[in-house]
Amino acid sequence: MGITEKLARLAIESPSTKISREAITSAKLRFLDIIGVTLAGARHPSTLISMEVARQIGGRAQASSVGHARRTSVPMAGYINGVAAHALEYDDYTKSVTHVSVCMVPGALALAEHLGLSGAAMLDAFVIGFQVESHLAKGLRPYLLDRGWHPNGILGAFGVAAAGARMMNLDLQQTRMA
């Protein structure tokens, strides 16, 4: 079994019943933190530029931009909220991993809103995506930093993809491709 299959299986086959109460509590705190810093960064120039980019790209009004009335597509809402969350650089940090929540929370919120998922389902997916990202980070992060790469965007993409695959009930092959 290759690494993508192992990570995909972790993402979609981990039973929700095995997620600890502590992990869910931590996820709730991470969401509160990121929503707060996203709101604080909602009027930052970088966020306003991102909103203009989303407006020009267009798309269906599927998800919210924190602190703004205008809705946009799921990918653009994740993008705008991610920019706002990181604009003031107050987002959380997980030692030996990266700023996990700044990438994952905006994507998870946008997709969960669009799919009409419960908060519990979103938190479940977040915890599992966090695990996937953490496993990758522990193996790759030193090499990324040594080569000048900032790990947030690289590692965050894997975490949010795993969370998204879980929220969308993707199968193994679809999750591997995500």
Short mmCIF file of N, CA and C in Angstrom, two decimals:
data_model
loop_
_atom_site.label_atom_id
_atom_site.label_comp_id
_atom_site.label_asym_id
_atom_site.label_seq_id
_atom_site.Cartn_x
_atom_site.Cartn_y
_atom_site.Cartn_z
N MET A 1 0.86 -1.17 0.00
CA MET A 1 0.00 0.00 0.00
C MET A 1 0.90 1.24 0.00
N GLY A 2 0.68 2.14 -0.96
CA GLY A 2 1.46 3.37 -1.07
C GLY A 2 0.98 4.44 -0.09
N ILE A 3 1.73 5.53 -0.02
CA ILE A 3 1.43 6.59 0.93
C ILE A 3 0.09 7.26 0.65
N THR A 4 -0.24 7.47 -0.64
CA THR A 4 -1.53 8.13 -0.90
C THR A 4 -2.69 7.23 -0.48
N GLU A 5 -2.54 5.93 -0.66
CA GLU A 5 -3.61 5.03 -0.23
C GLU A 5 -3.72 5.01 1.29
N LYS A 6 -2.58 4.99 1.98
CA LYS A 6 -2.61 5.00 3.45
C LYS A 6 -3.28 6.26 3.98
N LEU A 7 -2.91 7.41 3.42
CA LEU A 7 -3.50 8.66 3.87
C LEU A 7 -4.98 8.76 3.50
N ALA A 8 -5.33 8.27 2.32
CA ALA A 8 -6.74 8.28 1.91
C ALA A 8 -7.57 7.39 2.82
N ARG A 9 -7.04 6.23 3.16
CA ARG A 9 -7.76 5.33 4.07
C ARG A 9 -7.93 5.98 5.45
N LEU A 10 -6.88 6.63 5.93
CA LEU A 10 -6.99 7.35 7.20
C LEU A 10 -8.11 8.39 7.12
N ALA A 11 -8.16 9.11 6.00
CA ALA A 11 -9.14 10.19 5.83
C ALA A 11 -10.57 9.69 5.80
N ILE A 12 -10.82 8.61 5.11
CA ILE A 12 -12.22 8.20 4.91
C ILE A 12 -12.65 6.99 5.72
N GLU A 13 -11.70 6.23 6.25
CA GLU A 13 -12.08 5.00 6.96
C GLU A 13 -11.95 5.10 8.48
N SER A 14 -11.37 6.17 8.99
CA SER A 14 -11.25 6.32 10.45
C SER A 14 -12.64 6.50 11.03
N PRO A 15 -13.02 5.64 11.97
CA PRO A 15 -14.37 5.76 12.54
C PRO A 15 -14.49 6.99 13.44
N SER A 16 -15.58 7.68 13.30
CA SER A 16 -15.85 8.86 14.12
C SER A 16 -15.84 8.52 15.60
N THR A 17 -16.23 7.30 15.92
CA THR A 17 -16.28 6.88 17.33
C THR A 17 -14.90 6.81 17.97
N LYS A 18 -13.85 6.78 17.16
CA LYS A 18 -12.48 6.71 17.68
C LYS A 18 -11.88 8.09 17.92
N ILE A 19 -12.59 9.15 17.53
CA ILE A 19 -12.09 10.50 17.74
C ILE A 19 -12.37 10.89 19.19
N SER A 20 -11.32 11.26 19.89
CA SER A 20 -11.46 11.56 21.31
C SER A 20 -12.20 12.87 21.56
N ARG A 21 -12.78 12.97 22.72
CA ARG A 21 -13.45 14.20 23.14
C ARG A 21 -12.45 15.36 23.17
N GLU A 22 -11.22 15.06 23.57
CA GLU A 22 -10.17 16.08 23.63
C GLU A 22 -9.87 16.63 22.23
N ALA A 23 -9.86 15.76 21.24
CA ALA A 23 -9.60 16.20 19.86
C ALA A 23 -10.72 17.11 19.37
N ILE A 24 -11.95 16.77 19.69
CA ILE A 24 -13.09 17.60 19.29
C ILE A 24 -13.04 18.94 20.02
N THR A 25 -12.70 18.93 21.29
CA THR A 25 -12.58 20.19 22.05
C THR A 25 -11.49 21.07 21.44
N SER A 26 -10.36 20.46 21.10
CA SER A 26 -9.28 21.21 20.46
C SER A 26 -9.73 21.78 19.12
N ALA A 27 -10.46 20.99 18.34
CA ALA A 27 -10.96 21.46 17.05
C ALA A 27 -11.91 22.65 17.23
N LYS A 28 -12.79 22.58 18.22
CA LYS A 28 -13.71 23.69 18.48
C LYS A 28 -12.95 24.97 18.80
N LEU A 29 -11.92 24.84 19.62
CA LEU A 29 -11.10 26.02 19.97
C LEU A 29 -10.38 26.58 18.75
N ARG A 30 -9.91 25.71 17.89
CA ARG A 30 -9.24 26.15 16.66
C ARG A 30 -10.21 26.89 15.74
N PHE A 31 -11.43 26.39 15.64
CA PHE A 31 -12.44 27.07 14.83
C PHE A 31 -12.75 28.45 15.41
N LEU A 32 -12.96 28.51 16.72
CA LEU A 32 -13.24 29.81 17.35
C LEU A 32 -12.10 30.79 17.13
N ASP A 33 -10.87 30.31 17.29
CA ASP A 33 -9.70 31.15 17.09
C ASP A 33 -9.64 31.67 15.66
N ILE A 34 -9.77 30.78 14.71
CA ILE A 34 -9.64 31.19 13.30
C ILE A 34 -10.81 32.06 12.87
N ILE A 35 -12.01 31.78 13.33
CA ILE A 35 -13.14 32.66 12.99
C ILE A 35 -12.88 34.05 13.54
N GLY A 36 -12.35 34.13 14.76
CA GLY A 36 -12.04 35.43 15.35
C GLY A 36 -10.98 36.19 14.57
N VAL A 37 -9.89 35.53 14.21
CA VAL A 37 -8.84 36.24 13.46
C VAL A 37 -9.28 36.51 12.03
N THR A 38 -10.18 35.69 11.50
CA THR A 38 -10.73 35.95 10.17
C THR A 38 -11.59 37.21 10.20
N LEU A 39 -12.40 37.32 11.20
CA LEU A 39 -13.22 38.52 11.36
C LEU A 39 -12.33 39.76 11.52
N ALA A 40 -11.27 39.63 12.31
CA ALA A 40 -10.34 40.75 12.50
C ALA A 40 -9.64 41.12 11.19
N GLY A 41 -9.39 40.14 10.34
CA GLY A 41 -8.71 40.40 9.07
C GLY A 41 -9.64 40.64 7.89
N ALA A 42 -10.94 40.67 8.14
CA ALA A 42 -11.93 40.77 7.06
C ALA A 42 -11.83 42.06 6.26
N ARG A 43 -11.34 43.13 6.85
CA ARG A 43 -11.23 44.41 6.15
C ARG A 43 -9.78 44.75 5.77
N HIS A 44 -8.88 43.80 5.99
CA HIS A 44 -7.48 44.02 5.64
C HIS A 44 -7.37 44.18 4.12
N PRO A 45 -6.47 45.02 3.64
CA PRO A 45 -6.34 45.21 2.18
C PRO A 45 -6.16 43.90 1.40
N SER A 46 -5.41 42.95 1.96
CA SER A 46 -5.21 41.69 1.24
C SER A 46 -6.53 40.93 1.08
N THR A 47 -7.40 41.03 2.07
CA THR A 47 -8.70 40.36 2.00
C THR A 47 -9.59 41.05 0.96
N LEU A 48 -9.57 42.36 0.95
CA LEU A 48 -10.38 43.10 -0.02
C LEU A 48 -9.92 42.82 -1.45
N ILE A 49 -8.62 42.69 -1.64
CA ILE A 49 -8.09 42.32 -2.96
C ILE A 49 -8.58 40.92 -3.33
N SER A 50 -8.54 40.00 -2.37
CA SER A 50 -9.01 38.63 -2.62
C SER A 50 -10.49 38.61 -2.99
N MET A 51 -11.26 39.46 -2.33
CA MET A 51 -12.69 39.53 -2.65
C MET A 51 -12.89 40.04 -4.08
N GLU A 52 -12.08 40.98 -4.49
CA GLU A 52 -12.18 41.51 -5.86
C GLU A 52 -11.79 40.42 -6.88
N VAL A 53 -10.77 39.65 -6.56
CA VAL A 53 -10.38 38.54 -7.44
C VAL A 53 -11.56 37.56 -7.57
N ALA A 54 -12.17 37.22 -6.44
CA ALA A 54 -13.32 36.29 -6.47
C ALA A 54 -14.47 36.87 -7.28
N ARG A 55 -14.72 38.17 -7.13
CA ARG A 55 -15.79 38.81 -7.89
C ARG A 55 -15.52 38.71 -9.38
N GLN A 56 -14.27 38.95 -9.78
CA GLN A 56 -13.93 38.89 -11.19
C GLN A 56 -13.98 37.48 -11.75
N ILE A 57 -13.60 36.50 -10.95
CA ILE A 57 -13.66 35.10 -11.39
C ILE A 57 -15.11 34.66 -11.51
N GLY A 58 -15.93 35.10 -10.56
CA GLY A 58 -17.35 34.75 -10.59
C GLY A 58 -17.61 33.38 -10.00
N GLY A 59 -18.78 32.88 -10.27
CA GLY A 59 -19.18 31.57 -9.74
C GLY A 59 -20.46 31.67 -8.95
N ARG A 60 -20.94 30.53 -8.54
CA ARG A 60 -22.19 30.45 -7.79
C ARG A 60 -22.01 30.93 -6.34
N ALA A 61 -23.04 31.55 -5.82
CA ALA A 61 -23.04 32.00 -4.42
C ALA A 61 -23.34 30.80 -3.53
N GLN A 62 -22.29 30.12 -3.07
CA GLN A 62 -22.44 28.88 -2.32
C GLN A 62 -22.02 28.98 -0.86
N ALA A 63 -21.13 29.90 -0.55
CA ALA A 63 -20.57 29.96 0.80
C ALA A 63 -20.26 31.40 1.19
N SER A 64 -20.14 31.61 2.48
CA SER A 64 -19.98 32.96 3.03
C SER A 64 -18.52 33.38 3.14
N SER A 65 -18.33 34.68 3.07
CA SER A 65 -17.05 35.30 3.38
C SER A 65 -17.25 35.95 4.74
N VAL A 66 -16.47 35.55 5.72
CA VAL A 66 -16.63 36.04 7.09
C VAL A 66 -16.51 37.56 7.14
N GLY A 67 -17.50 38.20 7.76
CA GLY A 67 -17.50 39.65 7.91
C GLY A 67 -18.05 40.41 6.73
N HIS A 68 -18.56 39.69 5.73
CA HIS A 68 -19.10 40.32 4.52
C HIS A 68 -20.43 39.66 4.17
N ALA A 69 -21.30 40.42 3.57
CA ALA A 69 -22.62 39.90 3.20
C ALA A 69 -22.57 39.06 1.93
N ARG A 70 -21.62 39.34 1.06
CA ARG A 70 -21.56 38.68 -0.24
C ARG A 70 -21.09 37.23 -0.12
N ARG A 71 -21.80 36.34 -0.82
CA ARG A 71 -21.43 34.94 -0.88
C ARG A 71 -20.72 34.68 -2.21
N THR A 72 -19.94 33.62 -2.24
CA THR A 72 -19.19 33.28 -3.44
C THR A 72 -19.09 31.76 -3.55
N SER A 73 -18.33 31.27 -4.49
CA SER A 73 -18.17 29.82 -4.66
C SER A 73 -17.42 29.23 -3.47
N VAL A 74 -17.52 27.94 -3.29
CA VAL A 74 -16.83 27.26 -2.20
C VAL A 74 -15.32 27.51 -2.26
N PRO A 75 -14.67 27.29 -3.41
CA PRO A 75 -13.22 27.53 -3.44
C PRO A 75 -12.85 28.99 -3.14
N MET A 76 -13.63 29.92 -3.66
CA MET A 76 -13.32 31.33 -3.44
C MET A 76 -13.59 31.75 -1.99
N ALA A 77 -14.62 31.19 -1.37
CA ALA A 77 -14.89 31.49 0.05
C ALA A 77 -13.74 30.97 0.91
N GLY A 78 -13.27 29.77 0.62
CA GLY A 78 -12.12 29.22 1.33
C GLY A 78 -10.88 30.10 1.15
N TYR A 79 -10.68 30.57 -0.07
CA TYR A 79 -9.54 31.43 -0.39
C TYR A 79 -9.63 32.76 0.35
N ILE A 80 -10.77 33.43 0.24
CA ILE A 80 -10.95 34.74 0.89
C ILE A 80 -10.80 34.61 2.41
N ASN A 81 -11.46 33.63 2.98
CA ASN A 81 -11.39 33.46 4.43
C ASN A 81 -10.00 33.03 4.89
N GLY A 82 -9.31 32.29 4.06
CA GLY A 82 -7.92 31.92 4.38
C GLY A 82 -7.01 33.14 4.39
N VAL A 83 -7.19 34.01 3.41
CA VAL A 83 -6.41 35.25 3.37
C VAL A 83 -6.72 36.10 4.59
N ALA A 84 -8.00 36.27 4.90
CA ALA A 84 -8.40 37.07 6.05
C ALA A 84 -7.87 36.47 7.36
N ALA A 85 -7.90 35.15 7.46
CA ALA A 85 -7.44 34.48 8.68
C ALA A 85 -5.95 34.68 8.92
N HIS A 86 -5.20 34.79 7.86
CA HIS A 86 -3.74 34.92 7.98
C HIS A 86 -3.26 36.36 7.85
N ALA A 87 -4.16 37.28 7.51
CA ALA A 87 -3.78 38.67 7.22
C ALA A 87 -3.04 39.34 8.37
N LEU A 88 -3.46 39.11 9.58
CA LEU A 88 -2.84 39.76 10.74
C LEU A 88 -1.81 38.87 11.43
N GLU A 89 -1.65 37.66 10.92
CA GLU A 89 -0.69 36.68 11.44
C GLU A 89 -0.89 36.36 12.92
N TYR A 90 -2.16 36.22 13.31
CA TYR A 90 -2.49 35.81 14.67
C TYR A 90 -2.99 34.37 14.72
N ASP A 91 -2.92 33.67 13.60
CA ASP A 91 -3.45 32.32 13.55
C ASP A 91 -2.59 31.37 14.40
N ASP A 92 -3.17 30.25 14.77
CA ASP A 92 -2.52 29.30 15.66
C ASP A 92 -1.34 28.59 14.99
N TYR A 93 -0.57 27.94 15.80
CA TYR A 93 0.61 27.21 15.32
C TYR A 93 0.68 25.89 16.06
N THR A 94 0.90 24.82 15.32
CA THR A 94 1.07 23.50 15.90
C THR A 94 2.53 23.11 15.74
N LYS A 95 3.21 22.94 16.86
CA LYS A 95 4.64 22.65 16.84
C LYS A 95 4.97 21.44 15.96
N SER A 96 6.00 21.58 15.18
CA SER A 96 6.50 20.56 14.26
C SER A 96 5.55 20.28 13.09
N VAL A 97 4.48 21.04 12.99
CA VAL A 97 3.57 20.86 11.86
C VAL A 97 3.56 22.17 11.08
N THR A 98 2.69 23.08 11.40
CA THR A 98 2.60 24.40 10.76
C THR A 98 1.36 25.10 11.30
N HIS A 99 0.94 26.15 10.62
CA HIS A 99 -0.29 26.85 10.95
C HIS A 99 -1.44 26.06 10.32
N VAL A 100 -1.81 24.96 10.91
CA VAL A 100 -2.78 24.03 10.33
C VAL A 100 -4.15 24.68 10.14
N SER A 101 -4.64 25.32 11.16
CA SER A 101 -6.02 25.80 11.15
C SER A 101 -6.28 26.89 10.13
N VAL A 102 -5.28 27.72 9.84
CA VAL A 102 -5.49 28.82 8.91
C VAL A 102 -5.81 28.32 7.51
N CYS A 103 -5.34 27.15 7.16
CA CYS A 103 -5.67 26.55 5.87
C CYS A 103 -6.94 25.71 5.95
N MET A 104 -7.05 24.95 7.01
CA MET A 104 -8.14 23.98 7.09
C MET A 104 -9.49 24.56 7.48
N VAL A 105 -9.53 25.47 8.43
CA VAL A 105 -10.82 26.00 8.89
C VAL A 105 -11.57 26.71 7.77
N PRO A 106 -10.93 27.63 7.02
CA PRO A 106 -11.69 28.29 5.95
C PRO A 106 -12.25 27.32 4.91
N GLY A 107 -11.46 26.33 4.53
CA GLY A 107 -11.94 25.35 3.56
C GLY A 107 -13.05 24.48 4.12
N ALA A 108 -12.89 24.03 5.37
CA ALA A 108 -13.90 23.19 6.00
C ALA A 108 -15.21 23.95 6.19
N LEU A 109 -15.12 25.21 6.63
CA LEU A 109 -16.33 26.01 6.81
C LEU A 109 -17.09 26.19 5.50
N ALA A 110 -16.36 26.54 4.44
CA ALA A 110 -17.01 26.79 3.15
C ALA A 110 -17.69 25.54 2.62
N LEU A 111 -16.98 24.42 2.67
CA LEU A 111 -17.56 23.18 2.14
C LEU A 111 -18.71 22.69 3.00
N ALA A 112 -18.56 22.74 4.31
CA ALA A 112 -19.64 22.29 5.20
C ALA A 112 -20.88 23.15 5.02
N GLU A 113 -20.69 24.47 4.85
CA GLU A 113 -21.84 25.36 4.62
C GLU A 113 -22.55 24.96 3.33
N HIS A 114 -21.78 24.77 2.27
CA HIS A 114 -22.36 24.42 0.97
C HIS A 114 -23.10 23.08 1.02
N LEU A 115 -22.52 22.12 1.72
CA LEU A 115 -23.13 20.79 1.79
C LEU A 115 -24.25 20.70 2.82
N GLY A 116 -24.40 21.74 3.64
CA GLY A 116 -25.42 21.72 4.68
C GLY A 116 -25.10 20.75 5.80
N LEU A 117 -23.83 20.54 6.09
CA LEU A 117 -23.42 19.58 7.11
C LEU A 117 -23.57 20.16 8.51
N SER A 118 -23.67 19.29 9.46
CA SER A 118 -23.72 19.69 10.86
C SER A 118 -22.33 20.12 11.31
N GLY A 119 -22.30 20.84 12.41
CA GLY A 119 -21.02 21.21 13.00
C GLY A 119 -20.23 19.98 13.42
N ALA A 120 -20.93 18.97 13.92
CA ALA A 120 -20.27 17.74 14.35
C ALA A 120 -19.57 17.05 13.17
N ALA A 121 -20.24 16.99 12.02
CA ALA A 121 -19.63 16.36 10.84
C ALA A 121 -18.42 17.15 10.37
N MET A 122 -18.52 18.48 10.42
CA MET A 122 -17.40 19.33 10.02
C MET A 122 -16.22 19.14 10.96
N LEU A 123 -16.47 19.12 12.27
CA LEU A 123 -15.39 18.93 13.24
C LEU A 123 -14.74 17.57 13.09
N ASP A 124 -15.54 16.55 12.86
CA ASP A 124 -15.03 15.20 12.62
C ASP A 124 -14.06 15.21 11.45
N ALA A 125 -14.46 15.81 10.35
CA ALA A 125 -13.61 15.87 9.16
C ALA A 125 -12.35 16.70 9.42
N PHE A 126 -12.50 17.78 10.17
CA PHE A 126 -11.35 18.62 10.50
C PHE A 126 -10.31 17.84 11.29
N VAL A 127 -10.74 17.09 12.30
CA VAL A 127 -9.81 16.33 13.13
C VAL A 127 -9.04 15.32 12.27
N ILE A 128 -9.73 14.64 11.40
CA ILE A 128 -9.07 13.65 10.55
C ILE A 128 -8.13 14.34 9.55
N GLY A 129 -8.57 15.44 8.95
CA GLY A 129 -7.69 16.20 8.05
C GLY A 129 -6.46 16.71 8.77
N PHE A 130 -6.64 17.13 10.01
CA PHE A 130 -5.53 17.58 10.85
C PHE A 130 -4.52 16.45 11.03
N GLN A 131 -5.03 15.24 11.26
CA GLN A 131 -4.15 14.08 11.41
C GLN A 131 -3.36 13.81 10.14
N VAL A 132 -4.03 13.85 9.00
CA VAL A 132 -3.35 13.62 7.72
C VAL A 132 -2.25 14.67 7.53
N GLU A 133 -2.60 15.92 7.74
CA GLU A 133 -1.61 16.99 7.56
C GLU A 133 -0.45 16.84 8.54
N SER A 134 -0.74 16.46 9.77
CA SER A 134 0.31 16.29 10.78
C SER A 134 1.27 15.18 10.40
N HIS A 135 0.74 14.07 9.91
CA HIS A 135 1.61 12.97 9.49
C HIS A 135 2.55 13.42 8.37
N LEU A 136 2.00 14.11 7.40
CA LEU A 136 2.84 14.60 6.30
C LEU A 136 3.86 15.62 6.78
N ALA A 137 3.44 16.50 7.65
CA ALA A 137 4.32 17.56 8.14
C ALA A 137 5.52 17.00 8.88
N LYS A 138 5.29 16.00 9.67
CA LYS A 138 6.39 15.44 10.45
C LYS A 138 7.45 14.81 9.56
N GLY A 139 7.04 14.37 8.38
CA GLY A 139 8.01 13.81 7.45
C GLY A 139 8.61 14.82 6.49
N LEU A 140 7.82 15.80 6.09
CA LEU A 140 8.26 16.73 5.04
C LEU A 140 8.72 18.10 5.53
N ARG A 141 8.17 18.57 6.62
CA ARG A 141 8.37 19.95 7.03
C ARG A 141 9.85 20.37 7.08
N PRO A 142 10.74 19.59 7.71
CA PRO A 142 12.13 20.05 7.75
C PRO A 142 12.72 20.24 6.35
N TYR A 143 12.38 19.36 5.44
CA TYR A 143 12.92 19.45 4.08
C TYR A 143 12.33 20.64 3.33
N LEU A 144 11.07 20.94 3.60
CA LEU A 144 10.45 22.11 2.96
C LEU A 144 11.13 23.38 3.44
N LEU A 145 11.28 23.52 4.76
CA LEU A 145 11.91 24.72 5.30
C LEU A 145 13.36 24.85 4.85
N ASP A 146 14.08 23.74 4.83
CA ASP A 146 15.48 23.76 4.39
C ASP A 146 15.63 24.22 2.95
N ARG A 147 14.60 24.05 2.17
CA ARG A 147 14.64 24.42 0.74
C ARG A 147 13.91 25.74 0.47
N GLY A 148 13.51 26.43 1.53
CA GLY A 148 12.91 27.75 1.38
C GLY A 148 11.40 27.77 1.18
N TRP A 149 10.75 26.64 1.31
CA TRP A 149 9.30 26.58 1.14
C TRP A 149 8.62 26.88 2.46
N HIS A 150 7.55 27.64 2.42
CA HIS A 150 6.72 27.89 3.60
C HIS A 150 5.67 26.79 3.62
N PRO A 151 5.64 25.95 4.65
CA PRO A 151 4.83 24.74 4.61
C PRO A 151 3.32 24.93 4.66
N ASN A 152 2.82 26.09 5.08
CA ASN A 152 1.36 26.26 5.23
C ASN A 152 0.59 25.84 3.99
N GLY A 153 0.88 26.47 2.88
CA GLY A 153 0.11 26.22 1.66
C GLY A 153 0.28 24.83 1.12
N ILE A 154 1.46 24.28 1.27
CA ILE A 154 1.73 22.93 0.75
C ILE A 154 1.03 21.90 1.62
N LEU A 155 1.30 21.93 2.91
CA LEU A 155 0.72 20.93 3.81
C LEU A 155 -0.76 21.16 4.04
N GLY A 156 -1.17 22.43 4.10
CA GLY A 156 -2.58 22.74 4.32
C GLY A 156 -3.48 22.17 3.24
N ALA A 157 -2.98 22.14 2.02
CA ALA A 157 -3.77 21.60 0.91
C ALA A 157 -4.12 20.14 1.16
N PHE A 158 -3.19 19.39 1.71
CA PHE A 158 -3.45 17.97 1.99
C PHE A 158 -4.47 17.80 3.12
N GLY A 159 -4.33 18.62 4.15
CA GLY A 159 -5.27 18.53 5.27
C GLY A 159 -6.68 18.87 4.87
N VAL A 160 -6.83 19.96 4.12
CA VAL A 160 -8.18 20.37 3.72
C VAL A 160 -8.75 19.41 2.68
N ALA A 161 -7.90 18.82 1.84
CA ALA A 161 -8.38 17.83 0.87
C ALA A 161 -8.89 16.58 1.60
N ALA A 162 -8.18 16.16 2.64
CA ALA A 162 -8.62 14.99 3.40
C ALA A 162 -9.93 15.29 4.13
N ALA A 163 -10.02 16.46 4.73
CA ALA A 163 -11.27 16.84 5.40
C ALA A 163 -12.42 16.93 4.40
N GLY A 164 -12.14 17.52 3.25
CA GLY A 164 -13.17 17.65 2.21
C GLY A 164 -13.62 16.30 1.68
N ALA A 165 -12.68 15.40 1.48
CA ALA A 165 -13.02 14.05 1.01
C ALA A 165 -13.95 13.36 2.01
N ARG A 166 -13.66 13.55 3.27
CA ARG A 166 -14.50 12.94 4.31
C ARG A 166 -15.89 13.57 4.32
N MET A 167 -15.95 14.90 4.22
CA MET A 167 -17.26 15.57 4.23
C MET A 167 -18.08 15.22 3.00
N MET A 168 -17.42 14.96 1.88
CA MET A 168 -18.12 14.66 0.64
C MET A 168 -18.37 13.16 0.45
N ASN A 169 -17.92 12.36 1.41
CA ASN A 169 -18.08 10.89 1.32
C ASN A 169 -17.45 10.33 0.04
N LEU A 170 -16.25 10.81 -0.29
CA LEU A 170 -15.57 10.30 -1.48
C LEU A 170 -15.10 8.87 -1.24
N ASP A 171 -14.95 8.13 -2.32
CA ASP A 171 -14.42 6.77 -2.19
C ASP A 171 -12.88 6.83 -2.15
N LEU A 172 -12.26 5.67 -2.05
CA LEU A 172 -10.81 5.61 -1.91
C LEU A 172 -10.08 6.24 -3.09
N GLN A 173 -10.47 5.91 -4.28
CA GLN A 173 -9.79 6.44 -5.48
C GLN A 173 -9.98 7.96 -5.57
N GLN A 174 -11.18 8.44 -5.35
CA GLN A 174 -11.43 9.88 -5.40
C GLN A 174 -10.62 10.61 -4.34
N THR A 175 -10.51 10.03 -3.15
CA THR A 175 -9.75 10.64 -2.08
C THR A 175 -8.27 10.65 -2.42
N ARG A 176 -7.76 9.59 -3.00
CA ARG A 176 -6.36 9.58 -3.43
C ARG A 176 -6.10 10.67 -4.44
N MET A 177 -7.02 10.86 -5.36
CA MET A 177 -6.84 11.90 -6.37
C MET A 177 -6.93 13.31 -5.75
N ALA A 178 -7.79 13.46 -4.76
CA ALA A 178 -7.89 14.77 -4.07
C ALA A 178 -6.58 15.07 -3.38
#
